Amino acid sequence: MFLALRELQHAKLRYLLIGFIMVLISWLVLFVTGLAQGLSSDNASSIQNMNADYLILQEESDHRINRSILTDEIWREIQRHPAGDHASPLGVHMNTLTKEGSTAKFDAAFFAIDMASMMAPKVVEGTMINNTDAEHVMADRSLKDDGYRLGDRIVDQARGAAFTIAAFTEGQSFSHAPVIHLNFEGWKALQPSGSQQGTIYNAVALNGSQEQIDALAQDISGIEIITKSEALQGIPGFQEEQGSLVMMIVFLFVIAAFVLAVFFYVITIQKMNQFGVLKAIGAGTGYLVRNLIFQVLTLTVVSLAISIGLTYGVSLLIAGAVPFSLTPSVVLLCSLLFLAVSLMGSLLSLYRVIKIDAIEAIGRAA
């Protein structure tokens, strides 16, 4: 790879410019990817982190949890079914709350769950609540970042029900709002007054084999069983938000491929006579191809290293202000894709190198 290194050293400015463009593109790809992951988590982490594979919703609810209504009767039918051994009810209620003694308002999602079931979230601070204490709730730690502390009282604006924060959880948000977990005793305070239908649920979380799931769907009428992925798509704005960001990422990869293709093709055309001379003195086509690939990979790897550092640096600066999440596995995947796109962008140049005729190239130079 001596030839590739010497050329990189000789034409520093030329390769610095293309390297700078590659840094900007890969940096933008990583940043938008981190933003997409962060927004996805901020919109639906409570569903993503839920210890369940399926959700039972009311039939024709368009996969939207907040549109689904399941009665006590349906829940009892599910419990009696063989597949109901690994089922747990879920109530979801979006509302505006205030801190007791303050006029400041915030939006939150109440999640009513069985605290002894698989639905119970991990507590990172405070004490896990039980199924009998209707006064205490567990809130996502994003509320702690907003100044709320253990023991603070929060009041539901619609029903006037007041609750005390007994614990903080992590990674629990729904529709860009922090999730507040409570038991079904506390859930009753959020139900319409005078309701004669008993406890109303929005969904039932479920684990089980595909055979059990199919049997349950056939045996109980008025329900539909969806996967967590389908439930995510049913969250208002989730699909549109993620689709827009994914489209941006795809276009950035396409732009990167075209930029690299044009750059290396132009350079290859400019060096046709040099390649002809090298071939005339015995340099094989494979040697020239390997040098070109080495140049592409070197520029790409260096650019990726710089852009990864810049991305994580910016993420530290915007921490808490913008939902941003970029895991090492995603960085590795993006890096491999960028390497593949870089090699694809160099294919036209490789074809020109392979087709170079030494005599013709030397004659053109003369």
Short mmCIF file of C-alpha atoms in Angstrom, two decimals:
data_model
loop_
_atom_site.label_atom_id
_atom_site.label_comp_id
_atom_site.label_asym_id
_atom_site.label_seq_id
_atom_site.Cartn_x
_atom_site.Cartn_y
_atom_site.Cartn_z
CA MET A 1 0.00 0.00 0.00
CA PHE A 2 3.09 2.17 -0.43
CA LEU A 3 1.66 3.85 -3.53
CA ALA A 4 -1.62 4.76 -1.79
CA LEU A 5 0.15 6.30 1.20
CA ARG A 6 2.54 8.29 -0.98
CA GLU A 7 -0.35 9.68 -2.99
CA LEU A 8 -2.27 10.63 0.17
CA GLN A 9 0.84 12.41 1.41
CA HIS A 10 1.52 14.14 -1.92
CA ALA A 11 -2.02 15.48 -2.50
CA LYS A 12 -2.84 16.46 1.09
CA LEU A 13 -5.24 19.29 0.29
CA ARG A 14 -7.25 17.26 -2.18
CA TYR A 15 -7.77 14.39 0.23
CA LEU A 16 -8.29 16.68 3.20
CA LEU A 17 -11.22 18.29 1.38
CA ILE A 18 -12.91 14.99 0.57
CA GLY A 19 -12.14 13.77 4.08
CA PHE A 20 -13.79 16.89 5.50
CA ILE A 21 -16.91 16.25 3.41
CA MET A 22 -17.00 12.61 4.56
CA VAL A 23 -16.67 13.72 8.20
CA LEU A 24 -19.62 16.07 7.83
CA ILE A 25 -21.80 13.46 6.12
CA SER A 26 -20.98 10.64 8.55
CA TRP A 27 -21.36 13.02 11.50
CA LEU A 28 -24.79 14.04 10.26
CA VAL A 29 -25.76 10.39 9.72
CA LEU A 30 -24.73 9.45 13.26
CA PHE A 31 -26.40 12.50 14.79
CA VAL A 32 -29.70 11.95 12.98
CA THR A 33 -29.55 8.24 13.90
CA GLY A 34 -29.03 9.14 17.55
CA LEU A 35 -31.86 11.65 17.35
CA ALA A 36 -34.15 9.01 15.80
CA GLN A 37 -33.31 6.56 18.57
CA GLY A 38 -33.74 9.22 21.23
CA LEU A 39 -37.14 10.30 19.90
CA SER A 40 -38.22 6.67 19.60
CA SER A 41 -37.30 6.05 23.22
CA ASP A 42 -38.92 9.29 24.36
CA ASN A 43 -42.10 8.38 22.52
CA ALA A 44 -42.44 4.71 23.42
CA SER A 45 -39.82 3.44 25.88
CA SER A 46 -42.55 2.21 28.24
CA ILE A 47 -43.77 -0.16 25.51
CA GLN A 48 -40.28 -1.04 24.27
CA ASN A 49 -39.12 -1.96 27.79
CA MET A 50 -42.32 -3.79 28.67
CA ASN A 51 -41.74 -7.40 29.72
CA ALA A 52 -44.33 -8.75 27.29
CA ASP A 53 -44.39 -9.95 23.69
CA TYR A 54 -48.03 -9.24 22.86
CA LEU A 55 -50.84 -6.86 23.78
CA ILE A 56 -54.54 -7.64 23.76
CA LEU A 57 -56.65 -4.69 22.60
CA GLN A 58 -60.28 -4.11 21.82
CA GLU A 59 -61.21 -5.17 18.31
CA GLU A 60 -60.98 -2.43 15.65
CA SER A 61 -58.98 -0.11 17.89
CA ASP A 62 -56.45 0.51 15.06
CA HIS A 63 -53.65 -0.86 17.27
CA ARG A 64 -53.97 2.21 19.51
CA ILE A 65 -53.89 1.50 23.22
CA ASN A 66 -55.70 4.69 24.16
CA ARG A 67 -58.63 3.77 21.86
CA SER A 68 -59.05 0.32 23.36
CA ILE A 69 -61.50 -0.45 26.17
CA LEU A 70 -61.55 -3.87 27.85
CA THR A 71 -64.09 -4.64 30.54
CA ASP A 72 -63.76 -6.74 33.68
CA GLU A 73 -65.71 -9.47 31.94
CA ILE A 74 -63.18 -9.75 29.10
CA TRP A 75 -60.31 -9.75 31.59
CA ARG A 76 -61.92 -12.64 33.51
CA GLU A 77 -62.33 -14.57 30.24
CA ILE A 78 -58.65 -14.07 29.50
CA GLN A 79 -57.72 -15.25 33.00
CA ARG A 80 -59.77 -18.43 32.60
CA HIS A 81 -58.10 -19.25 29.29
CA PRO A 82 -54.94 -21.48 29.34
CA ALA A 83 -52.98 -18.64 27.72
CA GLY A 84 -54.04 -16.29 30.53
CA ASP A 85 -51.46 -17.67 32.96
CA HIS A 86 -48.95 -15.15 31.61
CA ALA A 87 -51.29 -12.17 31.19
CA SER A 88 -51.45 -8.89 33.08
CA PRO A 89 -53.93 -5.99 32.63
CA LEU A 90 -52.87 -2.46 31.75
CA GLY A 91 -54.69 0.83 32.11
CA VAL A 92 -53.46 3.95 30.28
CA HIS A 93 -54.64 7.47 31.03
CA MET A 94 -53.10 10.63 29.54
CA ASN A 95 -53.68 13.81 31.47
CA THR A 96 -52.31 17.09 32.76
CA LEU A 97 -51.03 17.23 36.33
CA THR A 98 -49.76 19.82 38.75
CA LYS A 99 -47.54 19.71 41.77
CA GLU A 100 -49.53 20.27 44.95
CA GLY A 101 -49.12 23.87 46.04
CA SER A 102 -47.92 24.96 42.60
CA THR A 103 -49.61 26.12 39.41
CA ALA A 104 -46.96 24.63 37.11
CA LYS A 105 -48.48 21.97 34.86
CA PHE A 106 -47.00 18.99 33.05
CA ASP A 107 -48.37 16.20 30.86
CA ALA A 108 -47.98 12.60 31.96
CA ALA A 109 -49.28 9.12 31.20
CA PHE A 110 -50.72 7.04 34.04
CA PHE A 111 -50.00 3.32 33.66
CA ALA A 112 -52.09 1.14 35.96
CA ILE A 113 -50.49 -2.27 36.49
CA ASP A 114 -50.37 -5.20 38.87
CA MET A 115 -47.29 -4.43 40.96
CA ALA A 116 -46.65 -8.15 41.54
CA SER A 117 -46.70 -9.01 37.83
CA MET A 118 -44.21 -9.00 34.98
CA MET A 119 -45.29 -5.43 34.20
CA ALA A 120 -43.65 -3.93 37.29
CA PRO A 121 -40.83 -1.55 36.21
CA LYS A 122 -37.38 -1.43 37.78
CA VAL A 123 -37.08 1.10 40.61
CA VAL A 124 -33.92 3.23 40.54
CA GLU A 125 -34.73 5.35 43.59
CA GLY A 126 -37.27 5.02 46.37
CA THR A 127 -39.47 2.07 47.35
CA MET A 128 -41.55 -0.16 45.13
CA ILE A 129 -45.26 0.33 45.84
CA ASN A 130 -47.73 -2.52 46.50
CA ASN A 131 -51.20 -3.33 45.19
CA THR A 132 -53.13 -1.98 48.17
CA ASP A 133 -51.78 1.55 48.72
CA ALA A 134 -53.81 3.82 46.43
CA GLU A 135 -51.98 6.99 47.48
CA HIS A 136 -48.51 6.27 46.12
CA VAL A 137 -47.15 6.14 42.58
CA MET A 138 -43.83 5.61 40.80
CA ALA A 139 -42.70 8.25 38.30
CA ASP A 140 -40.14 8.24 35.50
CA ARG A 141 -36.91 9.90 36.55
CA SER A 142 -37.33 12.61 33.90
CA LEU A 143 -39.63 14.27 36.44
CA LYS A 144 -36.73 14.28 38.89
CA ASP A 145 -34.71 16.24 36.33
CA ASP A 146 -37.58 18.75 36.28
CA GLY A 147 -37.31 19.31 40.03
CA TYR A 148 -39.71 16.71 41.45
CA ARG A 149 -38.56 14.71 44.47
CA LEU A 150 -39.65 11.69 46.47
CA GLY A 151 -42.60 12.61 48.67
CA ASP A 152 -43.91 15.32 46.34
CA ARG A 153 -47.66 15.30 45.79
CA ILE A 154 -49.04 15.48 42.25
CA VAL A 155 -52.66 16.22 41.37
CA ASP A 156 -54.61 14.99 38.34
CA GLN A 157 -56.36 17.99 36.81
CA ALA A 158 -59.35 16.07 35.42
CA ARG A 159 -60.40 14.14 38.55
CA GLY A 160 -58.61 16.02 41.30
CA ALA A 161 -56.99 12.80 42.54
CA ALA A 162 -53.74 13.39 44.43
CA PHE A 163 -50.80 10.96 44.63
CA THR A 164 -47.43 10.87 46.40
CA ILE A 165 -44.26 9.99 44.47
CA ALA A 166 -42.82 6.96 46.30
CA ALA A 167 -40.20 5.93 43.73
CA PHE A 168 -38.54 6.83 40.45
CA THR A 169 -38.20 4.48 37.48
CA GLU A 170 -36.04 4.71 34.36
CA GLY A 171 -36.81 4.51 30.65
CA GLN A 172 -40.55 4.89 31.07
CA SER A 173 -42.19 7.35 28.69
CA PHE A 174 -45.22 7.24 26.43
CA SER A 175 -46.17 9.64 23.65
CA HIS A 176 -43.33 11.99 24.71
CA ALA A 177 -44.66 12.16 28.27
CA PRO A 178 -43.24 10.62 31.46
CA VAL A 179 -45.07 7.52 32.68
CA ILE A 180 -46.43 7.38 36.21
CA HIS A 181 -47.10 3.84 37.42
CA LEU A 182 -49.85 3.20 39.94
CA ASN A 183 -51.82 0.18 41.14
CA PHE A 184 -55.46 -0.53 40.33
CA GLU A 185 -56.63 0.87 43.67
CA GLY A 186 -55.23 4.24 42.61
CA TRP A 187 -56.56 3.64 39.07
CA LYS A 188 -60.12 3.68 40.44
CA ALA A 189 -59.70 7.34 41.39
CA LEU A 190 -59.09 8.16 37.70
CA GLN A 191 -62.22 6.38 36.46
CA PRO A 192 -65.41 8.32 35.62
CA SER A 193 -67.53 8.82 38.71
CA GLY A 194 -70.66 6.68 38.85
CA SER A 195 -69.28 4.08 36.41
CA GLN A 196 -71.19 0.79 36.69
CA GLN A 197 -68.85 -1.22 34.45
CA GLY A 198 -66.28 -2.02 37.10
CA THR A 199 -62.60 -1.55 36.37
CA ILE A 200 -61.88 -0.49 32.79
CA TYR A 201 -58.61 -1.60 31.16
CA ASN A 202 -57.01 -0.45 27.95
CA ALA A 203 -54.94 -3.52 27.21
CA VAL A 204 -53.69 -6.82 28.54
CA ALA A 205 -49.99 -7.66 28.26
CA LEU A 206 -49.32 -11.25 27.31
CA ASN A 207 -46.51 -13.77 26.88
CA GLY A 208 -46.86 -17.21 25.34
CA SER A 209 -46.32 -19.42 22.32
CA GLN A 210 -47.82 -18.62 18.94
CA GLU A 211 -50.25 -21.55 19.30
CA GLN A 212 -51.55 -20.20 22.61
CA ILE A 213 -51.92 -16.71 21.17
CA ASP A 214 -53.86 -17.98 18.15
CA ALA A 215 -56.13 -20.09 20.36
CA LEU A 216 -56.86 -17.11 22.63
CA ALA A 217 -57.72 -14.89 19.65
CA GLN A 218 -60.16 -17.50 18.35
CA ASP A 219 -61.78 -18.35 21.68
CA ILE A 220 -62.53 -14.81 22.90
CA SER A 221 -64.55 -12.45 20.73
CA GLY A 222 -64.21 -8.69 20.59
CA ILE A 223 -60.41 -8.60 20.97
CA GLU A 224 -57.33 -8.41 18.78
CA ILE A 225 -53.83 -9.52 19.72
CA ILE A 226 -50.90 -7.47 18.41
CA THR A 227 -47.14 -7.56 18.87
CA LYS A 228 -45.18 -4.84 20.64
CA SER A 229 -43.90 -3.62 17.27
CA GLU A 230 -47.47 -3.15 16.06
CA ALA A 231 -48.33 -1.37 19.30
CA LEU A 232 -45.43 1.02 18.71
CA GLN A 233 -46.73 1.84 15.24
CA GLY A 234 -50.09 2.62 16.80
CA ILE A 235 -48.72 5.36 19.05
CA PRO A 236 -49.81 8.72 17.53
CA GLY A 237 -46.98 10.24 15.49
CA PHE A 238 -44.49 7.41 16.10
CA GLN A 239 -44.53 5.97 12.58
CA GLU A 240 -44.46 9.38 10.88
CA GLU A 241 -41.69 10.66 13.11
CA GLN A 242 -39.46 7.63 12.65
CA GLY A 243 -40.25 7.38 8.93
CA SER A 244 -39.11 10.95 8.30
CA LEU A 245 -35.83 10.45 10.16
CA VAL A 246 -35.11 7.10 8.49
CA MET A 247 -35.71 8.70 5.09
CA MET A 248 -33.19 11.41 5.95
CA ILE A 249 -30.61 8.79 6.97
CA VAL A 250 -31.13 6.81 3.75
CA PHE A 251 -30.72 9.94 1.62
CA LEU A 252 -27.54 10.83 3.47
CA PHE A 253 -26.07 7.42 2.67
CA VAL A 254 -27.08 7.85 -0.99
CA ILE A 255 -25.49 11.33 -1.07
CA ALA A 256 -22.30 9.93 0.47
CA ALA A 257 -22.14 7.23 -2.21
CA PHE A 258 -22.53 9.78 -5.04
CA VAL A 259 -20.00 12.22 -3.56
CA LEU A 260 -17.38 9.51 -3.19
CA ALA A 261 -18.13 8.07 -6.62
CA VAL A 262 -17.71 11.44 -8.34
CA PHE A 263 -14.59 12.36 -6.37
CA PHE A 264 -12.67 9.16 -6.98
CA TYR A 265 -13.84 8.92 -10.59
CA VAL A 266 -12.52 12.40 -11.37
CA ILE A 267 -9.22 11.60 -9.67
CA THR A 268 -8.97 8.33 -11.57
CA ILE A 269 -9.56 10.09 -14.90
CA GLN A 270 -6.83 12.63 -14.04
CA LYS A 271 -4.39 9.81 -13.31
CA MET A 272 -5.06 7.65 -16.35
CA ASN A 273 -1.64 8.26 -17.83
CA GLN A 274 0.06 7.49 -14.50
CA PHE A 275 -1.81 4.22 -14.24
CA GLY A 276 -0.81 3.45 -17.83
CA VAL A 277 2.86 4.01 -17.02
CA LEU A 278 2.59 1.84 -13.91
CA LYS A 279 1.00 -0.93 -15.93
CA ALA A 280 3.69 -0.56 -18.61
CA ILE A 281 6.48 -1.06 -16.06
CA GLY A 282 4.84 -4.15 -14.63
CA ALA A 283 2.31 -3.05 -12.00
CA GLY A 284 -0.62 -5.46 -12.06
CA THR A 285 -4.26 -4.45 -12.18
CA GLY A 286 -4.80 -6.12 -8.80
CA TYR A 287 -2.07 -3.99 -7.26
CA LEU A 288 -3.65 -0.76 -8.54
CA VAL A 289 -7.13 -1.86 -7.41
CA ARG A 290 -5.86 -2.71 -3.92
CA ASN A 291 -4.23 0.70 -3.61
CA LEU A 292 -7.43 2.49 -4.62
CA ILE A 293 -9.48 0.44 -2.13
CA PHE A 294 -6.89 1.16 0.56
CA GLN A 295 -7.24 4.90 -0.10
CA VAL A 296 -11.02 4.70 0.15
CA LEU A 297 -10.95 2.65 3.36
CA THR A 298 -8.30 4.88 4.96
CA LEU A 299 -10.28 8.05 4.28
CA THR A 300 -13.51 6.42 5.45
CA VAL A 301 -12.08 4.96 8.69
CA VAL A 302 -10.36 8.23 9.67
CA SER A 303 -13.50 10.23 8.85
CA LEU A 304 -15.67 7.84 10.86
CA ALA A 305 -13.35 8.04 13.87
CA ILE A 306 -13.52 11.84 13.84
CA SER A 307 -17.30 11.93 13.32
CA ILE A 308 -17.94 9.42 16.14
CA GLY A 309 -15.91 11.57 18.51
CA LEU A 310 -17.77 14.71 17.40
CA THR A 311 -21.16 12.98 17.78
CA TYR A 312 -20.53 11.84 21.34
CA GLY A 313 -19.06 15.23 22.18
CA VAL A 314 -22.16 17.03 20.95
CA SER A 315 -24.39 14.51 22.77
CA LEU A 316 -22.75 15.52 26.05
CA LEU A 317 -23.43 19.18 25.33
CA ILE A 318 -27.12 18.63 24.54
CA ALA A 319 -27.76 16.03 27.24
CA GLY A 320 -31.19 16.58 28.76
CA ALA A 321 -32.18 19.24 26.24
CA VAL A 322 -32.70 16.95 23.24
CA PRO A 323 -33.75 13.27 23.28
CA PHE A 324 -30.60 11.56 22.00
CA SER A 325 -29.52 7.94 22.26
CA LEU A 326 -26.70 6.27 20.36
CA THR A 327 -25.64 2.81 21.47
CA PRO A 328 -22.30 1.23 20.48
CA SER A 329 -24.12 -1.42 18.43
CA VAL A 330 -25.86 1.25 16.37
CA VAL A 331 -22.59 3.13 15.88
CA LEU A 332 -20.97 -0.10 14.66
CA LEU A 333 -23.85 -0.77 12.26
CA CYS A 334 -23.73 2.77 10.84
CA SER A 335 -19.96 2.54 10.47
CA LEU A 336 -20.18 -0.76 8.57
CA LEU A 337 -22.89 0.69 6.32
CA PHE A 338 -20.76 3.75 5.66
CA LEU A 339 -17.79 1.56 4.77
CA ALA A 340 -19.97 -0.44 2.40
CA VAL A 341 -21.33 2.76 0.81
CA SER A 342 -17.77 4.07 0.39
CA LEU A 343 -16.70 0.92 -1.40
CA MET A 344 -19.80 1.04 -3.59
CA GLY A 345 -18.99 4.64 -4.46
CA SER A 346 -15.54 3.58 -5.66
CA LEU A 347 -16.80 0.82 -8.00
CA LEU A 348 -16.89 3.11 -11.05
CA SER A 349 -13.29 4.14 -10.42
CA LEU A 350 -12.26 0.52 -9.96
CA TYR A 351 -13.87 -0.33 -13.30
CA ARG A 352 -11.88 2.42 -15.02
CA VAL A 353 -8.64 1.19 -13.45
CA ILE A 354 -9.31 -2.36 -14.59
CA LYS A 355 -10.05 -1.20 -18.16
CA ILE A 356 -6.94 1.00 -18.50
CA ASP A 357 -4.80 0.11 -21.52
CA ALA A 358 -1.14 0.95 -20.90
CA ILE A 359 -0.27 1.85 -24.51
CA GLU A 360 -3.40 3.97 -24.97
CA ALA A 361 -2.88 5.82 -21.67
CA ILE A 362 0.78 6.53 -22.44
CA GLY A 363 -0.11 7.67 -25.96
CA ARG A 364 -2.74 10.05 -24.60
CA ALA A 365 -0.19 11.50 -22.18
CA ALA A 366 2.31 12.01 -24.99
#
